[in-house]
Amino acid sequence: MAEKIKVELDGVPGTLLWNLYHRAAEARRPDALLEDPRAVELVESIDFPFERFGEPKMAQWHALRVLTFDRAIGRFLQAHPGGMVVALGEGLETQFWRVDDGRVRWLTVDLPETVEVRRRLLPDDPPRRRTLPGSALDLRWTDEVDTDGGVLITTQGLLMYLQPEEVRSLIAACAERFPGGTLLFDAIPHHLAERSRRDDLPGEGAYQAPPWHWSLDPGEHRQILGYHPNIADVRDLRYPRGRGALAIAPWAGFIPLIRKLRMPIVQVRFADAVSAA
Ligand SMILES: C[S@@+](CC[C@H](N)C(=O)[O-])C[C@H]1O[C@@H](n2cnc3c(N)ncnc32)[C@H](O)[C@@H]1O
């Protein structure tokens, strides 16, 4: 058996291992909602005590979250064959392999310590798949984006760890620099973010995610629309249908008691031409 690769990441970069572990747990099931053989291979090839995350009880929910992103990316690629996807804070996501249409160009941007790990486990394959070390907040990554065939920016599991002012300026910068482009992000609802800041969330195993600083409730779009005049449309995406209790996932927004408890996945469209500020 090949020797496992040791991965040591703390703080926010360490959270990518929780996501990977849960994707792999779902993908291993015979009735899996998510096909992700690369996530399974990665978990098997990494030397890390994944058991510290406990039973992967959130695997199905996490798979629905990931599938919501995959489907939005699939729609973008159908409309923009050969377009460019920029994945900010991509960690060890294996999304490229789940959605690749043979033409997409993919740019991963993540912190240097995470990129070092990603490049060891998922080496770049230029010109279609490249990885750039640096903070999403350092806008030099925008110079690497070829806007000719259309641009989609994804930030899956990232914005909640940033400060509100950082989120505002990142979204505004995308609106300014990528007219006609689309941004996808997920968010933590306010009530959960407040609990995480009070250290009042039930941990899983011995694991507790770092505190969430930025939050947004489902349907709270006015705040995002106000970030930049070039933001033309903001909408929550529907989760796909899950198994068992999660069969209602696509309709959760219509059920009063759980409406506000959901983690919104938001699609933001930028107008074609930059409006006068
Ligand atoms: C919860 S993980 C999400 C990973 C991946 N998107 C996923 O869904 O599995 C958070 C990711 O954000 C990255 N990150 C944290 N701060 C960042 C920043 N300022 N710029 C870019 N990436 C950042 C971490 O290194 C990590 O990969």
PDB file of C-alpha atoms and ligand atoms in Angstrom:
ATOM      1  CA  MET A   1       0.000   0.000   0.000  1.00  0.00           C
ATOM      2  CA  ALA A   2       1.344   3.483  -0.895  1.00  0.00           C
ATOM      3  CA  GLU A   3       2.506   5.567   2.045  1.00  0.00           C
ATOM      4  CA  LYS A   4      -0.118   8.020   3.291  1.00  0.00           C
ATOM      5  CA  ILE A   5       0.504  11.754   2.987  1.00  0.00           C
ATOM      6  CA  LYS A   6       0.527  13.588   6.286  1.00  0.00           C
ATOM      7  CA  VAL A   7      -1.710  16.658   6.382  1.00  0.00           C
ATOM      8  CA  GLU A   8      -1.483  19.118   9.260  1.00  0.00           C
ATOM      9  CA  LEU A   9      -3.764  22.123   8.962  1.00  0.00           C
ATOM     10  CA  ASP A  10      -5.290  24.139  11.812  1.00  0.00           C
ATOM     11  CA  GLY A  11      -7.833  26.916  12.132  1.00  0.00           C
ATOM     12  CA  VAL A  12      -9.910  27.760   9.056  1.00  0.00           C
ATOM     13  CA  PRO A  13      -7.695  25.764   6.612  1.00  0.00           C
ATOM     14  CA  GLY A  14      -8.304  22.688   8.834  1.00  0.00           C
ATOM     15  CA  THR A  15     -12.063  22.904   8.161  1.00  0.00           C
ATOM     16  CA  LEU A  16     -11.539  21.635   4.611  1.00  0.00           C
ATOM     17  CA  LEU A  17     -10.839  18.188   6.078  1.00  0.00           C
ATOM     18  CA  TRP A  18     -14.311  18.087   7.695  1.00  0.00           C
ATOM     19  CA  ASN A  19     -15.851  18.819   4.287  1.00  0.00           C
ATOM     20  CA  LEU A  20     -13.722  16.220   2.514  1.00  0.00           C
ATOM     21  CA  TYR A  21     -14.505  13.566   5.146  1.00  0.00           C
ATOM     22  CA  HIS A  22     -18.259  14.162   4.812  1.00  0.00           C
ATOM     23  CA  ARG A  23     -18.219  14.100   0.997  1.00  0.00           C
ATOM     24  CA  ALA A  24     -16.301  10.845   1.058  1.00  0.00           C
ATOM     25  CA  ALA A  25     -18.674   9.361   3.664  1.00  0.00           C
ATOM     26  CA  GLU A  26     -21.672  10.108   1.431  1.00  0.00           C
ATOM     27  CA  ALA A  27     -19.910   8.946  -1.742  1.00  0.00           C
ATOM     28  CA  ARG A  28     -19.154   5.559  -0.134  1.00  0.00           C
ATOM     29  CA  ARG A  29     -22.826   4.743   0.420  1.00  0.00           C
ATOM     30  CA  PRO A  30     -24.545   2.367  -2.018  1.00  0.00           C
ATOM     31  CA  ASP A  31     -27.407   4.896  -2.300  1.00  0.00           C
ATOM     32  CA  ALA A  32     -25.072   7.914  -2.495  1.00  0.00           C
ATOM     33  CA  LEU A  33     -26.505  11.219  -3.681  1.00  0.00           C
ATOM     34  CA  LEU A  34     -23.020  12.403  -4.606  1.00  0.00           C
ATOM     35  CA  GLU A  35     -20.589  10.586  -6.887  1.00  0.00           C
ATOM     36  CA  ASP A  36     -17.137  11.586  -5.711  1.00  0.00           C
ATOM     37  CA  PRO A  37     -14.581   8.787  -6.077  1.00  0.00           C
ATOM     38  CA  ARG A  38     -11.707  11.279  -5.795  1.00  0.00           C
ATOM     39  CA  ALA A  39     -12.875  12.386  -2.345  1.00  0.00           C
ATOM     40  CA  VAL A  40     -12.857   8.724  -1.235  1.00  0.00           C
ATOM     41  CA  GLU A  41      -9.343   8.245  -2.656  1.00  0.00           C
ATOM     42  CA  LEU A  42      -8.123  11.397  -0.934  1.00  0.00           C
ATOM     43  CA  VAL A  43      -9.417  10.350   2.489  1.00  0.00           C
ATOM     44  CA  GLU A  44      -7.726   6.983   2.001  1.00  0.00           C
ATOM     45  CA  SER A  45      -4.423   8.558   0.987  1.00  0.00           C
ATOM     46  CA  ILE A  46      -4.233  11.193   3.757  1.00  0.00           C
ATOM     47  CA  ASP A  47      -2.616  10.538   7.111  1.00  0.00           C
ATOM     48  CA  PHE A  48      -4.989  12.451   9.407  1.00  0.00           C
ATOM     49  CA  PRO A  49      -7.140  11.323  12.365  1.00  0.00           C
ATOM     50  CA  PHE A  50     -10.481  11.719  10.566  1.00  0.00           C
ATOM     51  CA  GLU A  51     -12.165   9.869  13.454  1.00  0.00           C
ATOM     52  CA  ARG A  52     -11.906  13.107  15.441  1.00  0.00           C
ATOM     53  CA  PHE A  53     -14.900  14.333  13.387  1.00  0.00           C
ATOM     54  CA  GLY A  54     -17.028  11.556  14.897  1.00  0.00           C
ATOM     55  CA  GLU A  55     -19.832   9.775  13.018  1.00  0.00           C
ATOM     56  CA  PRO A  56     -20.418  11.576   9.684  1.00  0.00           C
ATOM     57  CA  LYS A  57     -24.045  12.380  10.559  1.00  0.00           C
ATOM     58  CA  MET A  58     -24.022  15.496   8.387  1.00  0.00           C
ATOM     59  CA  ALA A  59     -22.779  13.671   5.265  1.00  0.00           C
ATOM     60  CA  GLN A  60     -26.068  13.681   3.386  1.00  0.00           C
ATOM     61  CA  TRP A  61     -26.783  17.307   4.238  1.00  0.00           C
ATOM     62  CA  HIS A  62     -23.262  18.289   3.145  1.00  0.00           C
ATOM     63  CA  ALA A  63     -23.702  16.355  -0.119  1.00  0.00           C
ATOM     64  CA  LEU A  64     -26.909  18.301  -0.859  1.00  0.00           C
ATOM     65  CA  ARG A  65     -25.055  21.540  -0.233  1.00  0.00           C
ATOM     66  CA  VAL A  66     -22.253  20.484  -2.594  1.00  0.00           C
ATOM     67  CA  LEU A  67     -24.717  19.263  -5.244  1.00  0.00           C
ATOM     68  CA  THR A  68     -26.453  22.640  -5.207  1.00  0.00           C
ATOM     69  CA  PHE A  69     -23.137  24.210  -6.201  1.00  0.00           C
ATOM     70  CA  ASP A  70     -22.366  21.470  -8.761  1.00  0.00           C
ATOM     71  CA  ARG A  71     -25.701  21.960 -10.490  1.00  0.00           C
ATOM     72  CA  ALA A  72     -25.290  25.739 -10.680  1.00  0.00           C
ATOM     73  CA  ILE A  73     -21.814  25.249 -12.162  1.00  0.00           C
ATOM     74  CA  GLY A  74     -23.261  22.727 -14.648  1.00  0.00           C
ATOM     75  CA  ARG A  75     -25.843  25.315 -15.784  1.00  0.00           C
ATOM     76  CA  PHE A  76     -23.080  27.915 -16.179  1.00  0.00           C
ATOM     77  CA  LEU A  77     -20.973  25.526 -18.304  1.00  0.00           C
ATOM     78  CA  GLN A  78     -23.908  24.725 -20.540  1.00  0.00           C
ATOM     79  CA  ALA A  79     -24.422  28.419 -21.183  1.00  0.00           C
ATOM     80  CA  HIS A  80     -20.671  29.164 -21.397  1.00  0.00           C
ATOM     81  CA  PRO A  81     -18.762  26.192 -22.830  1.00  0.00           C
ATOM     82  CA  GLY A  82     -15.050  26.804 -22.191  1.00  0.00           C
ATOM     83  CA  GLY A  83     -15.887  29.429 -19.545  1.00  0.00           C
ATOM     84  CA  MET A  84     -13.780  30.014 -16.471  1.00  0.00           C
ATOM     85  CA  VAL A  85     -14.607  28.905 -12.924  1.00  0.00           C
ATOM     86  CA  VAL A  86     -12.695  30.542 -10.082  1.00  0.00           C
ATOM     87  CA  ALA A  87     -12.966  28.592  -6.829  1.00  0.00           C
ATOM     88  CA  LEU A  88     -11.996  30.815  -3.886  1.00  0.00           C
ATOM     89  CA  GLY A  89     -11.031  28.879  -0.738  1.00  0.00           C
ATOM     90  CA  GLU A  90     -11.351  25.567  -2.550  1.00  0.00           C
ATOM     91  CA  GLY A  91      -9.429  23.469  -0.047  1.00  0.00           C
ATOM     92  CA  LEU A  92      -9.500  19.837  -1.170  1.00  0.00           C
ATOM     93  CA  GLU A  93     -12.764  20.138  -3.075  1.00  0.00           C
ATOM     94  CA  THR A  94     -12.908  17.713  -6.001  1.00  0.00           C
ATOM     95  CA  GLN A  95     -15.613  19.654  -7.799  1.00  0.00           C
ATOM     96  CA  PHE A  96     -13.628  19.985 -11.026  1.00  0.00           C
ATOM     97  CA  TRP A  97     -13.827  16.203 -11.548  1.00  0.00           C
ATOM     98  CA  ARG A  98     -17.551  16.130 -10.768  1.00  0.00           C
ATOM     99  CA  VAL A  99     -18.506  18.855 -13.232  1.00  0.00           C
ATOM    100  CA  ASP A 100     -15.771  18.816 -15.892  1.00  0.00           C
ATOM    101  CA  ASP A 101     -17.245  19.122 -19.398  1.00  0.00           C
ATOM    102  CA  GLY A 102     -13.820  18.727 -21.039  1.00  0.00           C
ATOM    103  CA  ARG A 103     -13.534  22.458 -21.757  1.00  0.00           C
ATOM    104  CA  VAL A 104     -13.914  24.374 -18.509  1.00  0.00           C
ATOM    105  CA  ARG A 105     -10.904  26.348 -17.298  1.00  0.00           C
ATOM    106  CA  TRP A 106     -10.541  26.189 -13.522  1.00  0.00           C
ATOM    107  CA  LEU A 107      -8.597  28.444 -11.179  1.00  0.00           C
ATOM    108  CA  THR A 108      -8.296  27.562  -7.499  1.00  0.00           C
ATOM    109  CA  VAL A 109      -7.298  30.342  -5.069  1.00  0.00           C
ATOM    110  CA  ASP A 110      -6.486  29.429  -1.488  1.00  0.00           C
ATOM    111  CA  LEU A 111      -4.096  30.305   1.333  1.00  0.00           C
ATOM    112  CA  PRO A 112      -0.463  29.222   0.743  1.00  0.00           C
ATOM    113  CA  GLU A 113      -0.521  26.454   3.407  1.00  0.00           C
ATOM    114  CA  THR A 114      -3.648  24.938   1.847  1.00  0.00           C
ATOM    115  CA  VAL A 115      -2.326  25.261  -1.713  1.00  0.00           C
ATOM    116  CA  GLU A 116       0.827  23.443  -0.668  1.00  0.00           C
ATOM    117  CA  VAL A 117      -1.330  20.486   0.445  1.00  0.00           C
ATOM    118  CA  ARG A 118      -3.670  20.674  -2.561  1.00  0.00           C
ATOM    119  CA  ARG A 119      -0.817  20.695  -5.058  1.00  0.00           C
ATOM    120  CA  ARG A 120       0.680  17.576  -3.451  1.00  0.00           C
ATOM    121  CA  LEU A 121      -2.605  15.674  -3.565  1.00  0.00           C
ATOM    122  CA  LEU A 122      -4.248  17.164  -6.665  1.00  0.00           C
ATOM    123  CA  PRO A 123      -1.420  18.453  -8.876  1.00  0.00           C
ATOM    124  CA  ASP A 124      -2.196  21.235 -11.345  1.00  0.00           C
ATOM    125  CA  ASP A 125      -2.908  20.348 -14.967  1.00  0.00           C
ATOM    126  CA  PRO A 126      -2.358  23.553 -16.953  1.00  0.00           C
ATOM    127  CA  PRO A 127      -3.683  25.222 -18.944  1.00  0.00           C
ATOM    128  CA  ARG A 128      -7.142  24.037 -17.867  1.00  0.00           C
ATOM    129  CA  ARG A 129      -6.622  23.557 -14.113  1.00  0.00           C
ATOM    130  CA  ARG A 130      -4.400  25.869 -12.087  1.00  0.00           C
ATOM    131  CA  THR A 131      -3.921  26.738  -8.420  1.00  0.00           C
ATOM    132  CA  LEU A 132      -2.868  30.095  -7.059  1.00  0.00           C
ATOM    133  CA  PRO A 133      -1.588  30.638  -3.503  1.00  0.00           C
ATOM    134  CA  GLY A 134      -2.893  33.779  -1.793  1.00  0.00           C
ATOM    135  CA  SER A 135      -5.824  35.214   0.065  1.00  0.00           C
ATOM    136  CA  ALA A 136      -9.072  35.748  -1.828  1.00  0.00           C
ATOM    137  CA  LEU A 137      -8.920  39.225  -0.280  1.00  0.00           C
ATOM    138  CA  ASP A 138      -5.695  39.998  -2.130  1.00  0.00           C
ATOM    139  CA  LEU A 139      -7.225  40.847  -5.476  1.00  0.00           C
ATOM    140  CA  ARG A 140      -4.169  39.929  -7.529  1.00  0.00           C
ATOM    141  CA  TRP A 141      -5.998  36.692  -8.420  1.00  0.00           C
ATOM    142  CA  THR A 142      -8.412  38.744 -10.530  1.00  0.00           C
ATOM    143  CA  ASP A 143      -5.557  39.457 -12.983  1.00  0.00           C
ATOM    144  CA  GLU A 144      -5.386  35.711 -13.704  1.00  0.00           C
ATOM    145  CA  VAL A 145      -9.009  35.487 -14.826  1.00  0.00           C
ATOM    146  CA  ASP A 146      -9.718  35.343 -18.539  1.00  0.00           C
ATOM    147  CA  THR A 147     -13.199  36.788 -18.893  1.00  0.00           C
ATOM    148  CA  ASP A 148     -13.654  36.032 -22.616  1.00  0.00           C
ATOM    149  CA  GLY A 149     -15.785  32.878 -22.314  1.00  0.00           C
ATOM    150  CA  GLY A 150     -17.735  33.909 -19.186  1.00  0.00           C
ATOM    151  CA  VAL A 151     -16.767  33.802 -15.490  1.00  0.00           C
ATOM    152  CA  LEU A 152     -18.270  32.042 -12.494  1.00  0.00           C
ATOM    153  CA  ILE A 153     -16.762  32.604  -9.048  1.00  0.00           C
ATOM    154  CA  THR A 154     -17.551  30.134  -6.285  1.00  0.00           C
ATOM    155  CA  THR A 155     -16.828  30.552  -2.582  1.00  0.00           C
ATOM    156  CA  GLN A 156     -18.003  27.380  -0.887  1.00  0.00           C
ATOM    157  CA  GLY A 157     -17.503  27.386   2.887  1.00  0.00           C
ATOM    158  CA  LEU A 158     -15.390  30.551   2.941  1.00  0.00           C
ATOM    159  CA  LEU A 159     -17.299  33.802   3.502  1.00  0.00           C
ATOM    160  CA  MET A 160     -18.559  32.888   7.000  1.00  0.00           C
ATOM    161  CA  TYR A 161     -14.955  32.900   8.232  1.00  0.00           C
ATOM    162  CA  LEU A 162     -14.290  36.442   6.960  1.00  0.00           C
ATOM    163  CA  GLN A 163     -15.182  39.725   8.656  1.00  0.00           C
ATOM    164  CA  PRO A 164     -18.353  41.478   7.371  1.00  0.00           C
ATOM    165  CA  GLU A 165     -16.347  44.339   5.859  1.00  0.00           C
ATOM    166  CA  GLU A 166     -14.091  41.855   4.045  1.00  0.00           C
ATOM    167  CA  VAL A 167     -17.113  40.048   2.569  1.00  0.00           C
ATOM    168  CA  ARG A 168     -18.627  43.321   1.409  1.00  0.00           C
ATOM    169  CA  SER A 169     -15.455  44.480  -0.307  1.00  0.00           C
ATOM    170  CA  LEU A 170     -14.772  41.062  -1.898  1.00  0.00           C
ATOM    171  CA  ILE A 171     -18.268  40.868  -3.414  1.00  0.00           C
ATOM    172  CA  ALA A 172     -18.097  44.509  -4.517  1.00  0.00           C
ATOM    173  CA  ALA A 173     -14.706  43.908  -6.163  1.00  0.00           C
ATOM    174  CA  CYS A 174     -16.107  40.917  -8.081  1.00  0.00           C
ATOM    175  CA  ALA A 175     -19.082  43.006  -9.237  1.00  0.00           C
ATOM    176  CA  GLU A 176     -16.717  45.741 -10.396  1.00  0.00           C
ATOM    177  CA  ARG A 177     -14.224  43.474 -12.169  1.00  0.00           C
ATOM    178  CA  PHE A 178     -16.461  40.809 -13.700  1.00  0.00           C
ATOM    179  CA  PRO A 179     -19.417  42.446 -15.469  1.00  0.00           C
ATOM    180  CA  GLY A 180     -21.739  39.745 -16.823  1.00  0.00           C
ATOM    181  CA  GLY A 181     -20.261  37.246 -14.345  1.00  0.00           C
ATOM    182  CA  THR A 182     -21.846  35.179 -11.586  1.00  0.00           C
ATOM    183  CA  LEU A 183     -20.883  34.555  -7.967  1.00  0.00           C
ATOM    184  CA  LEU A 184     -22.024  31.613  -5.842  1.00  0.00           C
ATOM    185  CA  PHE A 185     -21.626  31.481  -2.077  1.00  0.00           C
ATOM    186  CA  ASP A 186     -23.088  29.751   0.936  1.00  0.00           C
ATOM    187  CA  ALA A 187     -23.786  31.450   4.234  1.00  0.00           C
ATOM    188  CA  ILE A 188     -24.514  30.657   7.846  1.00  0.00           C
ATOM    189  CA  PRO A 189     -27.828  32.013   9.200  1.00  0.00           C
ATOM    190  CA  HIS A 190     -27.514  34.624  11.964  1.00  0.00           C
ATOM    191  CA  HIS A 191     -28.794  32.442  14.796  1.00  0.00           C
ATOM    192  CA  LEU A 192     -26.102  29.793  14.173  1.00  0.00           C
ATOM    193  CA  ALA A 193     -23.294  32.321  13.721  1.00  0.00           C
ATOM    194  CA  GLU A 194     -24.263  33.983  17.017  1.00  0.00           C
ATOM    195  CA  ARG A 195     -24.183  30.618  18.778  1.00  0.00           C
ATOM    196  CA  SER A 196     -20.796  29.801  17.259  1.00  0.00           C
ATOM    197  CA  ARG A 197     -19.377  33.102  18.522  1.00  0.00           C
ATOM    198  CA  ARG A 198     -20.708  32.262  22.012  1.00  0.00           C
ATOM    199  CA  ASP A 199     -19.089  28.821  21.667  1.00  0.00           C
ATOM    200  CA  ASP A 200     -22.556  27.321  22.126  1.00  0.00           C
ATOM    201  CA  LEU A 201     -22.724  24.817  19.236  1.00  0.00           C
ATOM    202  CA  PRO A 202     -22.726  21.065  19.814  1.00  0.00           C
ATOM    203  CA  GLY A 203     -19.298  19.823  18.636  1.00  0.00           C
ATOM    204  CA  GLU A 204     -18.833  16.677  16.579  1.00  0.00           C
ATOM    205  CA  GLY A 205     -16.437  14.236  18.144  1.00  0.00           C
ATOM    206  CA  ALA A 206     -13.622  16.355  19.546  1.00  0.00           C
ATOM    207  CA  TYR A 207     -14.031  18.832  16.693  1.00  0.00           C
ATOM    208  CA  GLN A 208     -15.361  22.369  16.854  1.00  0.00           C
ATOM    209  CA  ALA A 209     -15.247  24.614  13.757  1.00  0.00           C
ATOM    210  CA  PRO A 210     -13.683  28.073  14.218  1.00  0.00           C
ATOM    211  CA  PRO A 211     -16.226  30.876  14.877  1.00  0.00           C
ATOM    212  CA  TRP A 212     -18.359  32.229  12.039  1.00  0.00           C
ATOM    213  CA  HIS A 213     -18.086  36.005  11.735  1.00  0.00           C
ATOM    214  CA  TRP A 214     -20.269  36.799   8.731  1.00  0.00           C
ATOM    215  CA  SER A 215     -23.822  35.546   8.440  1.00  0.00           C
ATOM    216  CA  LEU A 216     -26.886  35.911   6.255  1.00  0.00           C
ATOM    217  CA  ASP A 217     -30.403  34.567   6.614  1.00  0.00           C
ATOM    218  CA  PRO A 218     -32.215  32.899   3.702  1.00  0.00           C
ATOM    219  CA  GLY A 219     -33.862  35.549   1.527  1.00  0.00           C
ATOM    220  CA  GLU A 220     -31.853  38.404   3.016  1.00  0.00           C
ATOM    221  CA  HIS A 221     -30.881  39.825  -0.352  1.00  0.00           C
ATOM    222  CA  ARG A 222     -31.163  43.555   0.146  1.00  0.00           C
ATOM    223  CA  GLN A 223     -27.871  43.644   2.014  1.00  0.00           C
ATOM    224  CA  ILE A 224     -26.047  42.005  -0.923  1.00  0.00           C
ATOM    225  CA  LEU A 225     -27.766  44.202  -3.520  1.00  0.00           C
ATOM    226  CA  GLY A 226     -26.448  47.213  -1.604  1.00  0.00           C
ATOM    227  CA  TYR A 227     -22.812  46.105  -1.867  1.00  0.00           C
ATOM    228  CA  HIS A 228     -22.327  47.440  -5.408  1.00  0.00           C
ATOM    229  CA  PRO A 229     -24.535  49.075  -8.074  1.00  0.00           C
ATOM    230  CA  ASN A 230     -23.484  46.440 -10.611  1.00  0.00           C
ATOM    231  CA  ILE A 231     -25.196  43.662  -8.664  1.00  0.00           C
ATOM    232  CA  ALA A 232     -28.210  42.915 -10.834  1.00  0.00           C
ATOM    233  CA  ASP A 233     -29.824  39.879  -9.233  1.00  0.00           C
ATOM    234  CA  VAL A 234     -29.545  37.913  -5.982  1.00  0.00           C
ATOM    235  CA  ARG A 235     -31.386  34.650  -5.372  1.00  0.00           C
ATOM    236  CA  ASP A 236     -31.270  31.629  -3.101  1.00  0.00           C
ATOM    237  CA  LEU A 237     -30.740  28.331  -4.920  1.00  0.00           C
ATOM    238  CA  ARG A 238     -32.870  25.309  -4.134  1.00  0.00           C
ATOM    239  CA  TYR A 239     -31.240  22.292  -2.568  1.00  0.00           C
ATOM    240  CA  PRO A 240     -31.897  19.016  -4.391  1.00  0.00           C
ATOM    241  CA  ARG A 241     -34.129  16.356  -2.908  1.00  0.00           C
ATOM    242  CA  GLY A 242     -32.463  14.130  -0.312  1.00  0.00           C
ATOM    243  CA  ARG A 243     -33.268  10.801   1.374  1.00  0.00           C
ATOM    244  CA  GLY A 244     -35.566  10.289   4.371  1.00  0.00           C
ATOM    245  CA  ALA A 245     -36.183  13.507   6.310  1.00  0.00           C
ATOM    246  CA  LEU A 246     -34.136  15.448   3.742  1.00  0.00           C
ATOM    247  CA  ALA A 247     -36.588  14.536   0.959  1.00  0.00           C
ATOM    248  CA  ILE A 248     -38.181  17.911   1.731  1.00  0.00           C
ATOM    249  CA  ALA A 249     -34.907  19.844   1.191  1.00  0.00           C
ATOM    250  CA  PRO A 250     -36.034  21.605  -2.046  1.00  0.00           C
ATOM    251  CA  TRP A 251     -39.178  22.912  -0.323  1.00  0.00           C
ATOM    252  CA  ALA A 252     -37.668  23.802   3.065  1.00  0.00           C
ATOM    253  CA  GLY A 253     -37.977  27.500   2.175  1.00  0.00           C
ATOM    254  CA  PHE A 254     -41.763  27.176   2.219  1.00  0.00           C
ATOM    255  CA  ILE A 255     -42.003  25.577   5.659  1.00  0.00           C
ATOM    256  CA  PRO A 256     -42.347  28.344   8.289  1.00  0.00           C
ATOM    257  CA  LEU A 257     -40.645  26.564  11.227  1.00  0.00           C
ATOM    258  CA  ILE A 258     -37.494  25.624   9.338  1.00  0.00           C
ATOM    259  CA  ARG A 259     -37.392  28.432   6.752  1.00  0.00           C
ATOM    260  CA  LYS A 260     -34.935  30.588   8.676  1.00  0.00           C
ATOM    261  CA  LEU A 261     -32.851  27.672   9.927  1.00  0.00           C
ATOM    262  CA  ARG A 262     -31.503  26.829   6.479  1.00  0.00           C
ATOM    263  CA  MET A 263     -28.030  27.583   5.234  1.00  0.00           C
ATOM    264  CA  PRO A 264     -28.657  29.708   2.139  1.00  0.00           C
ATOM    265  CA  ILE A 265     -26.753  29.072  -1.077  1.00  0.00           C
ATOM    266  CA  VAL A 266     -26.867  32.299  -2.991  1.00  0.00           C
ATOM    267  CA  GLN A 267     -26.360  33.153  -6.642  1.00  0.00           C
ATOM    268  CA  VAL A 268     -25.401  36.732  -7.488  1.00  0.00           C
ATOM    269  CA  ARG A 269     -25.427  38.001 -11.066  1.00  0.00           C
ATOM    270  CA  PHE A 270     -23.479  41.037 -12.168  1.00  0.00           C
ATOM    271  CA  ALA A 271     -24.843  43.364 -14.855  1.00  0.00           C
ATOM    272  CA  ASP A 272     -23.033  43.424 -18.185  1.00  0.00           C
ATOM    273  CA  ALA A 273     -21.769  46.973 -17.940  1.00  0.00           C
ATOM    274  CA  VAL A 274     -20.518  48.656 -14.790  1.00  0.00           C
ATOM    275  CA  SER A 275     -23.157  51.089 -13.570  1.00  0.00           C
ATOM    276  CA  ALA A 276     -22.102  54.538 -12.450  1.00  0.00           C
ATOM    277  CA  ALA A 277     -21.572  54.366  -8.653  1.00  0.00           C
TER     278      ALA A 277
HETATM  279  C1  LIG B   1     -14.414  25.228   5.126  1.00  0.00           C
HETATM  280  S1  LIG B   1     -13.002  25.129   4.076  1.00  0.00           S
HETATM  281  C2  LIG B   1     -13.871  24.967   2.534  1.00  0.00           C
HETATM  282  C3  LIG B   1     -13.072  24.211   1.525  1.00  0.00           C
HETATM  283  C4  LIG B   1     -13.842  23.881   0.242  1.00  0.00           C
HETATM  284  N1  LIG B   1     -14.362  25.061  -0.401  1.00  0.00           N
HETATM  285  C5  LIG B   1     -14.961  22.921   0.522  1.00  0.00           C
HETATM  286  O1  LIG B   1     -16.127  23.324   0.442  1.00  0.00           O
HETATM  287  O2  LIG B   1     -14.660  21.768   0.835  1.00  0.00           O
HETATM  288  C6  LIG B   1     -12.412  26.819   4.047  1.00  0.00           C
HETATM  289  C7  LIG B   1     -11.337  27.049   3.004  1.00  0.00           C
HETATM  290  O3  LIG B   1     -11.080  28.457   2.912  1.00  0.00           O
HETATM  291  C8  LIG B   1      -9.698  28.662   2.821  1.00  0.00           C
HETATM  292  N2  LIG B   1      -9.456  30.055   3.236  1.00  0.00           N
HETATM  293  C9  LIG B   1      -9.566  30.610   4.461  1.00  0.00           C
HETATM  294  N3  LIG B   1      -9.319  31.930   4.413  1.00  0.00           N
HETATM  295  C10 LIG B   1      -9.057  32.213   3.116  1.00  0.00           C
HETATM  296  C11 LIG B   1      -8.742  33.401   2.403  1.00  0.00           C
HETATM  297  N4  LIG B   1      -8.640  34.583   3.028  1.00  0.00           N
HETATM  298  N5  LIG B   1      -8.552  33.318   1.077  1.00  0.00           N
HETATM  299  C12 LIG B   1      -8.657  32.131   0.404  1.00  0.00           C
HETATM  300  N6  LIG B   1      -8.963  30.975   1.024  1.00  0.00           N
HETATM  301  C13 LIG B   1      -9.160  31.017   2.365  1.00  0.00           C
HETATM  302  C14 LIG B   1      -9.105  27.596   3.723  1.00  0.00           C
HETATM  303  O4  LIG B   1      -7.736  27.378   3.453  1.00  0.00           O
HETATM  304  C15 LIG B   1      -9.989  26.406   3.343  1.00  0.00           C
HETATM  305  O5  LIG B   1      -9.499  25.756   2.205  1.00  0.00           O
END
